Short mmCIF file of C-alpha atoms and ligand atoms in Angstrom, two decimals:
data_model
loop_
_atom_site.label_atom_id
_atom_site.label_comp_id
_atom_site.label_asym_id
_atom_site.label_seq_id
_atom_site.Cartn_x
_atom_site.Cartn_y
_atom_site.Cartn_z
CA MET A 1 14.51 6.98 20.23
CA LYS A 2 14.52 10.75 19.76
CA HIS A 3 18.20 11.47 19.02
CA LEU A 4 21.25 9.54 17.82
CA LEU A 5 24.10 11.11 19.77
CA ALA A 6 26.32 8.11 20.50
CA ILE A 7 26.57 4.34 20.38
CA GLU A 8 27.18 4.41 24.13
CA GLY A 9 23.81 3.89 25.77
CA LEU A 10 22.18 2.09 22.82
CA SER A 11 20.88 -1.43 23.34
CA ARG A 12 21.57 -4.32 20.98
CA GLU A 13 17.84 -4.42 20.28
CA GLN A 14 17.87 -0.77 19.12
CA VAL A 15 20.86 -1.40 16.87
CA GLU A 16 19.29 -4.52 15.40
CA ARG A 17 16.04 -2.68 14.70
CA ILE A 18 17.92 -0.04 12.70
CA LEU A 19 19.86 -2.74 10.83
CA ASP A 20 16.68 -4.68 10.03
CA ARG A 21 15.08 -1.47 8.74
CA THR A 22 18.22 -0.86 6.67
CA GLU A 23 17.58 -4.13 4.83
CA SER A 24 14.22 -2.72 3.69
CA PHE A 25 15.87 0.44 2.38
CA ALA A 26 18.54 -1.63 0.62
CA GLU A 27 15.68 -3.35 -1.21
CA VAL A 28 14.25 0.08 -2.16
CA GLY A 29 17.69 0.99 -3.49
CA ARG A 30 17.53 -1.88 -5.99
CA ARG A 31 14.31 -0.53 -7.55
CA ASP A 32 14.21 1.69 -10.65
CA ILE A 33 12.53 4.44 -8.60
CA LYS A 34 14.53 4.69 -5.40
CA LYS A 35 12.44 7.34 -3.70
CA VAL A 36 9.74 6.74 -1.06
CA PRO A 37 7.29 9.31 0.37
CA THR A 38 8.03 8.53 4.04
CA LEU A 39 9.24 12.00 5.09
CA ARG A 40 7.25 14.13 2.64
CA GLY A 41 6.56 17.53 4.22
CA ARG A 42 9.32 17.12 6.85
CA THR A 43 12.48 19.25 6.85
CA ILE A 44 16.01 18.00 7.56
CA VAL A 45 18.95 20.30 8.24
CA ASN A 46 22.51 19.13 7.54
CA LEU A 47 24.92 21.36 9.47
CA PHE A 48 28.60 20.58 8.90
CA TYR A 49 31.26 22.53 10.81
CA GLU A 50 33.98 20.14 9.56
CA ALA A 51 34.97 18.69 6.21
CA SER A 52 33.03 15.66 4.99
CA THR A 53 32.39 13.80 1.76
CA ARG A 54 30.78 10.49 2.73
CA THR A 55 28.68 11.48 5.74
CA SER A 56 27.34 14.74 4.33
CA SER A 57 26.53 13.32 0.87
CA SER A 58 24.87 10.18 2.21
CA PHE A 59 22.71 12.07 4.73
CA GLU A 60 21.70 14.46 1.90
CA LEU A 61 20.82 11.64 -0.45
CA ALA A 62 19.07 9.72 2.35
CA ALA A 63 16.85 12.74 3.08
CA LYS A 64 16.06 13.16 -0.64
CA ARG A 65 15.30 9.45 -1.10
CA LEU A 66 12.84 9.78 1.81
CA SER A 67 11.23 12.83 0.09
CA ALA A 68 12.15 15.27 2.87
CA ASP A 69 12.94 18.96 2.26
CA LEU A 70 16.64 19.48 2.84
CA ILE A 71 18.76 22.40 3.98
CA SER A 72 22.52 21.81 3.75
CA ILE A 73 24.84 24.26 5.49
CA LYS A 74 28.60 24.17 5.70
CA SER A 75 30.23 26.50 8.19
CA ALA A 76 32.42 28.08 5.50
CA GLY A 77 30.29 30.60 3.65
CA SER A 78 27.57 30.68 6.34
CA ALA A 79 26.91 33.26 9.06
CA VAL A 80 29.37 31.28 11.21
CA ASP A 81 32.03 33.15 9.22
CA LYS A 82 30.54 36.36 10.64
CA GLY A 83 30.85 35.07 14.20
CA GLU A 84 27.40 33.57 14.79
CA SER A 85 27.45 31.09 17.67
CA LEU A 86 26.30 27.47 17.42
CA LYS A 87 23.39 28.23 19.77
CA ASP A 88 22.20 31.18 17.68
CA THR A 89 22.63 29.14 14.49
CA ILE A 90 20.43 26.38 15.93
CA ALA A 91 17.82 28.94 17.05
CA THR A 92 17.79 30.40 13.54
CA LEU A 93 17.45 27.04 11.80
CA SER A 94 14.86 25.82 14.33
CA ALA A 95 12.57 28.60 13.08
CA TYR A 96 12.02 26.43 9.98
CA ASP A 97 10.62 23.69 12.27
CA PRO A 98 13.01 20.95 11.15
CA ALA A 99 12.22 17.35 12.03
CA ALA A 100 15.94 16.54 12.29
CA ILE A 101 19.27 18.33 12.51
CA VAL A 102 22.35 16.39 11.43
CA ILE A 103 25.45 18.02 12.89
CA ARG A 104 29.19 17.52 12.53
CA SER A 105 31.43 19.59 14.77
CA PRO A 106 35.06 19.62 15.87
CA GLN A 107 33.82 20.00 19.47
CA ALA A 108 33.15 16.86 21.52
CA GLY A 109 29.66 17.10 22.98
CA ALA A 110 28.33 19.58 20.38
CA ALA A 111 25.51 17.31 19.20
CA GLY A 112 24.42 16.78 22.81
CA LEU A 113 24.29 20.53 23.35
CA VAL A 114 22.22 21.02 20.20
CA ALA A 115 19.73 18.41 21.43
CA GLY A 116 19.08 20.68 24.42
CA TRP A 117 18.42 23.73 22.22
CA THR A 118 15.89 22.41 19.68
CA ASP A 119 12.75 20.31 19.43
CA ALA A 120 14.20 18.55 16.37
CA SER A 121 15.76 15.10 16.50
CA VAL A 122 19.54 15.49 16.51
CA ILE A 123 21.96 13.14 14.78
CA ASN A 124 25.62 13.29 15.68
CA ALA A 125 27.56 13.11 12.40
CA GLY A 126 30.86 13.25 14.32
CA ASP A 127 31.76 15.45 17.31
CA GLY A 128 35.46 15.99 17.84
CA MET A 129 37.15 12.93 19.32
CA HIS A 130 33.92 11.70 20.96
CA GLU A 131 31.69 9.57 18.66
CA HIS A 132 30.50 9.01 15.09
CA PRO A 133 27.56 6.68 15.67
CA SER A 134 26.17 6.47 12.13
CA GLN A 135 29.61 5.35 10.91
CA ALA A 136 29.62 2.51 13.44
CA LEU A 137 26.10 1.45 12.45
CA LEU A 138 27.00 1.35 8.76
CA ASP A 139 30.11 -0.68 9.60
CA VAL A 140 28.09 -3.18 11.63
CA PHE A 141 25.57 -3.41 8.77
CA THR A 142 28.38 -4.00 6.25
CA LEU A 143 29.83 -6.83 8.34
CA ARG A 144 26.47 -8.37 9.16
CA ARG A 145 25.69 -8.53 5.44
CA ARG A 146 29.05 -10.10 4.65
CA LEU A 147 29.36 -12.49 7.61
CA GLY A 148 25.75 -13.01 8.75
CA SER A 149 26.59 -12.09 12.34
CA LEU A 150 29.34 -10.40 14.35
CA GLU A 151 29.04 -12.94 17.20
CA GLY A 152 32.55 -14.23 18.02
CA ILE A 153 34.16 -12.38 15.08
CA LYS A 154 37.66 -11.08 15.84
CA ILE A 155 38.09 -7.45 14.74
CA TRP A 156 41.41 -5.58 14.95
CA ILE A 157 41.11 -1.79 14.87
CA VAL A 158 44.54 -0.51 13.83
CA GLY A 159 46.06 2.97 13.95
CA ASP A 160 45.33 6.31 15.60
CA VAL A 161 42.73 5.24 18.16
CA THR A 162 43.33 8.19 20.49
CA HIS A 163 42.03 10.84 18.10
CA SER A 164 39.41 8.68 16.39
CA ARG A 165 35.69 9.11 17.10
CA VAL A 166 35.15 6.27 14.62
CA ALA A 167 37.25 3.92 16.77
CA ARG A 168 35.30 4.85 19.89
CA SER A 169 31.89 4.27 18.26
CA CYS A 170 33.01 1.13 16.42
CA LEU A 171 34.57 -0.60 19.40
CA LEU A 172 31.33 -0.05 21.34
CA ALA A 173 29.10 -1.17 18.46
CA PHE A 174 31.21 -4.20 17.52
CA GLY A 175 31.32 -5.27 21.17
CA LEU A 176 27.56 -4.79 21.54
CA MET A 177 27.03 -7.15 18.61
CA GLY A 178 29.25 -9.87 20.10
CA ALA A 179 32.58 -9.29 18.33
CA GLU A 180 35.95 -9.57 20.08
CA VAL A 181 37.77 -6.26 19.56
CA THR A 182 41.52 -5.65 19.67
CA LEU A 183 42.97 -2.14 19.39
CA CYS A 184 46.44 -1.98 17.87
CA GLY A 185 48.81 0.94 17.35
CA PRO A 186 51.77 2.73 18.86
CA PRO A 187 51.39 3.31 22.64
CA THR A 188 51.12 7.06 22.00
CA LEU A 189 47.98 6.50 19.91
CA ILE A 190 46.11 4.08 22.20
CA PRO A 191 44.30 5.77 25.14
CA ARG A 192 45.60 4.62 28.50
CA GLY A 193 43.00 2.62 30.43
CA ILE A 194 40.84 1.83 27.41
CA ALA A 195 41.10 -1.96 27.89
CA GLU A 196 39.89 -1.71 31.50
CA ALA A 197 37.16 0.80 30.59
CA THR A 198 35.72 -1.06 27.60
CA GLY A 199 36.81 -4.72 27.76
CA VAL A 200 38.80 -4.62 24.51
CA THR A 201 42.26 -6.13 24.11
CA VAL A 202 45.20 -3.85 23.35
CA ALA A 203 48.23 -4.76 21.19
CA TYR A 204 51.22 -2.64 20.25
CA ASP A 205 52.48 -4.87 17.43
CA PHE A 206 51.13 -7.21 14.76
CA ASP A 207 52.17 -10.51 16.40
CA GLY A 208 48.53 -11.64 16.76
CA LEU A 209 47.14 -9.92 13.65
CA GLY A 210 46.83 -13.25 11.82
CA GLU A 211 43.97 -14.31 14.11
CA ALA A 212 41.79 -11.36 13.03
CA ASP A 213 38.78 -11.99 10.81
CA VAL A 214 38.50 -8.27 10.08
CA VAL A 215 41.22 -5.61 10.01
CA TYR A 216 39.76 -2.11 10.44
CA ALA A 217 42.40 0.53 9.63
CA LEU A 218 42.14 4.12 10.88
CA ARG A 219 43.34 7.36 9.36
CA MET A 220 46.07 9.31 11.11
CA GLN A 221 44.02 12.27 12.41
CA ASN A 222 46.67 14.94 11.89
CA GLU A 223 44.08 17.72 12.22
CA ARG A 224 43.45 16.74 15.86
CA MET A 225 47.10 16.48 16.89
CA SER A 226 48.71 19.41 18.64
CA GLU A 227 52.03 17.57 18.92
CA SER A 228 53.86 14.74 17.19
CA PHE A 229 52.68 11.28 18.25
CA VAL A 230 54.96 9.26 15.94
CA PRO A 231 58.56 9.93 14.84
CA SER A 232 57.47 10.24 11.19
CA LEU A 233 54.74 8.96 8.88
CA ARG A 234 57.40 6.84 7.15
CA GLU A 235 58.29 5.06 10.38
CA TYR A 236 54.63 4.75 11.31
CA ALA A 237 53.89 3.13 7.96
CA ALA A 238 56.84 0.75 8.35
CA CYS A 239 55.40 -0.54 11.65
CA TYR A 240 51.63 -0.27 11.21
CA GLN A 241 50.72 -0.01 7.52
CA ILE A 242 48.38 -2.78 6.34
CA ASP A 243 49.81 -4.18 3.12
CA SER A 244 49.52 -7.44 1.19
CA ARG A 245 52.20 -9.09 3.37
CA ARG A 246 50.29 -8.34 6.56
CA LEU A 247 46.70 -8.88 5.35
CA GLY A 248 46.01 -12.60 5.08
CA PRO A 249 43.92 -13.98 2.19
CA ARG A 250 40.90 -14.82 4.39
CA GLN A 251 40.88 -11.48 6.22
CA LEU A 252 38.47 -8.63 5.42
CA LEU A 253 39.69 -5.03 5.30
CA MET A 254 37.70 -1.97 6.39
CA HIS A 255 38.45 1.75 6.61
CA PRO A 256 35.99 4.60 7.32
CA GLY A 257 37.61 6.91 4.75
CA PRO A 258 39.12 9.15 3.69
CA VAL A 259 42.19 6.93 3.24
CA ASN A 260 45.74 8.26 3.29
CA ARG A 261 47.08 5.96 0.56
CA GLY A 262 50.55 4.73 1.41
CA VAL A 263 50.26 5.64 5.11
CA GLU A 264 47.79 3.38 6.96
CA LEU A 265 46.99 1.30 3.87
CA ALA A 266 49.09 0.17 0.92
CA PRO A 267 47.38 0.76 -2.46
CA GLU A 268 47.22 -2.96 -3.29
CA VAL A 269 45.00 -3.80 -0.29
CA ILE A 270 42.67 -0.80 -0.81
CA ASP A 271 41.75 -2.16 -4.22
CA SER A 272 41.83 -5.85 -3.30
CA PRO A 273 38.76 -8.14 -3.26
CA GLN A 274 39.11 -8.31 0.54
CA SER A 275 38.44 -4.58 0.83
CA LEU A 276 34.96 -3.61 2.05
CA ILE A 277 35.64 0.13 1.70
CA THR A 278 33.21 0.67 -1.18
CA ALA A 279 30.61 -1.55 0.49
CA GLN A 280 30.91 0.66 3.58
CA VAL A 281 30.07 3.73 1.50
CA GLU A 282 27.09 1.93 -0.07
CA SER A 283 25.87 0.94 3.39
CA GLY A 284 26.16 4.56 4.54
CA LEU A 285 23.25 5.68 2.39
CA VAL A 286 20.77 2.99 3.41
CA VAL A 287 21.79 2.97 7.09
CA ARG A 288 21.27 6.75 7.23
CA MET A 289 17.84 6.35 5.61
CA ALA A 290 17.03 3.85 8.37
CA ILE A 291 18.34 6.20 11.08
CA LEU A 292 16.16 9.05 9.81
CA TYR A 293 13.20 6.67 9.63
CA GLU A 294 13.82 5.37 13.16
CA LEU A 295 14.12 8.82 14.71
CA LEU A 296 11.31 10.52 12.81
CA THR A 297 8.73 7.76 12.61
CA GLY A 298 9.96 5.08 15.05
CA THR A 299 7.48 3.39 17.38
CA ASP A 300 9.45 3.89 20.61
CA ARG A 301 10.14 7.53 19.92
CA ALA A 302 10.06 9.52 23.15
CA LYS A 303 8.19 12.80 23.42
CA PRO A 304 10.36 15.85 22.67
CA GLU A 305 12.78 16.37 25.51
CA ARG A 306 14.48 19.70 25.84
CA GLY A 307 16.11 18.90 29.11
CA PRO A 308 19.53 20.04 30.16
CA ALA A 309 22.30 19.29 27.71
CA PRO A 310 24.51 16.33 28.61
CA ALA A 311 27.79 17.10 30.27
CA GLU A 312 31.07 16.95 28.33
CA PRO A 313 31.36 13.33 27.13
CA PRO A 314 33.72 11.18 29.14
CA ARG A 315 37.22 10.68 27.70
CA ILE A 316 38.32 7.07 27.99
CA GLY A 317 41.82 7.46 29.32
CA GLN A 318 44.61 9.61 27.96
CA PRO A 319 47.36 8.78 25.49
CA ALA A 320 49.89 6.49 27.13
N1 LIG B 1 33.95 8.37 7.34
C1 LIG B 1 33.61 9.68 7.28
O1 LIG B 1 33.07 10.25 8.24
O2 LIG B 1 33.93 10.26 6.10
P1 LIG B 1 33.66 11.81 5.74
O3 LIG B 1 34.61 12.63 6.61
O4 LIG B 1 33.99 11.92 4.27
O5 LIG B 1 32.25 12.12 6.06
#
């Protein structure tokens, strides 16, 4: 495996290998000295064209824990502000001979393009509304640790599915691992045709929510909306907010963060014992160590491929 651009196209075996490796790094994380020499002498570039707290900090810490040299660039304050293109930025950074480039971009398909412009391994840290594969892997790891397996587990993904790269990666990853996925939200925020395209179930209300083992709430992605998809956040919250009346005592709660408190989640469930939100953040560090390990030292790593960049990623349906 040379790049991690998407969950789509990964096999269950590849996912399980990364998760098994993650267990080893979780063990390292319990030691007094949490650093290993695995990537000593290798360089990792973190290139973030969009805001991030969790993904950027955990990839940074993962690179440091693996003893790599790290360059962290945020678009604000870089030569991007002077008009430098993504392609020229990659050419510039590639001069340092990085082993990996971690990129977040508001453009769907950006990570795939970068993979065609550099010899480095490329990790998609979120590209527009397309995918966020490392988030899905850390979520699968979190659930596997808690439940042992995702086989037959019922997971409801609730909220703004249309604009969510997390939803797209998670529904694919959860399905790959044997979970039964239901997408729930207002019709305007569920892509038309997604059930037929992916095999998930779609619900527009909470009638069946009680059957879920896991409720995975999504943030309203206001920054990706060019029009209004719900009458108001107040009405959205009245219909779709997860609160202590709607979350049953045996159900687990997940959210990729950042949370809009009082919109998709009520404060009492965020801080409840059922919430896995902090565990998700903890998993992020060790899963990203395992991803870097897999791509930079993995046994089935392909030879560098600088073939043509993939086409624009397919959109699964349009908002209904
Ligand atoms: N879940 C996630 O991607 O969070 P950040 O935007 O903080 O990286």
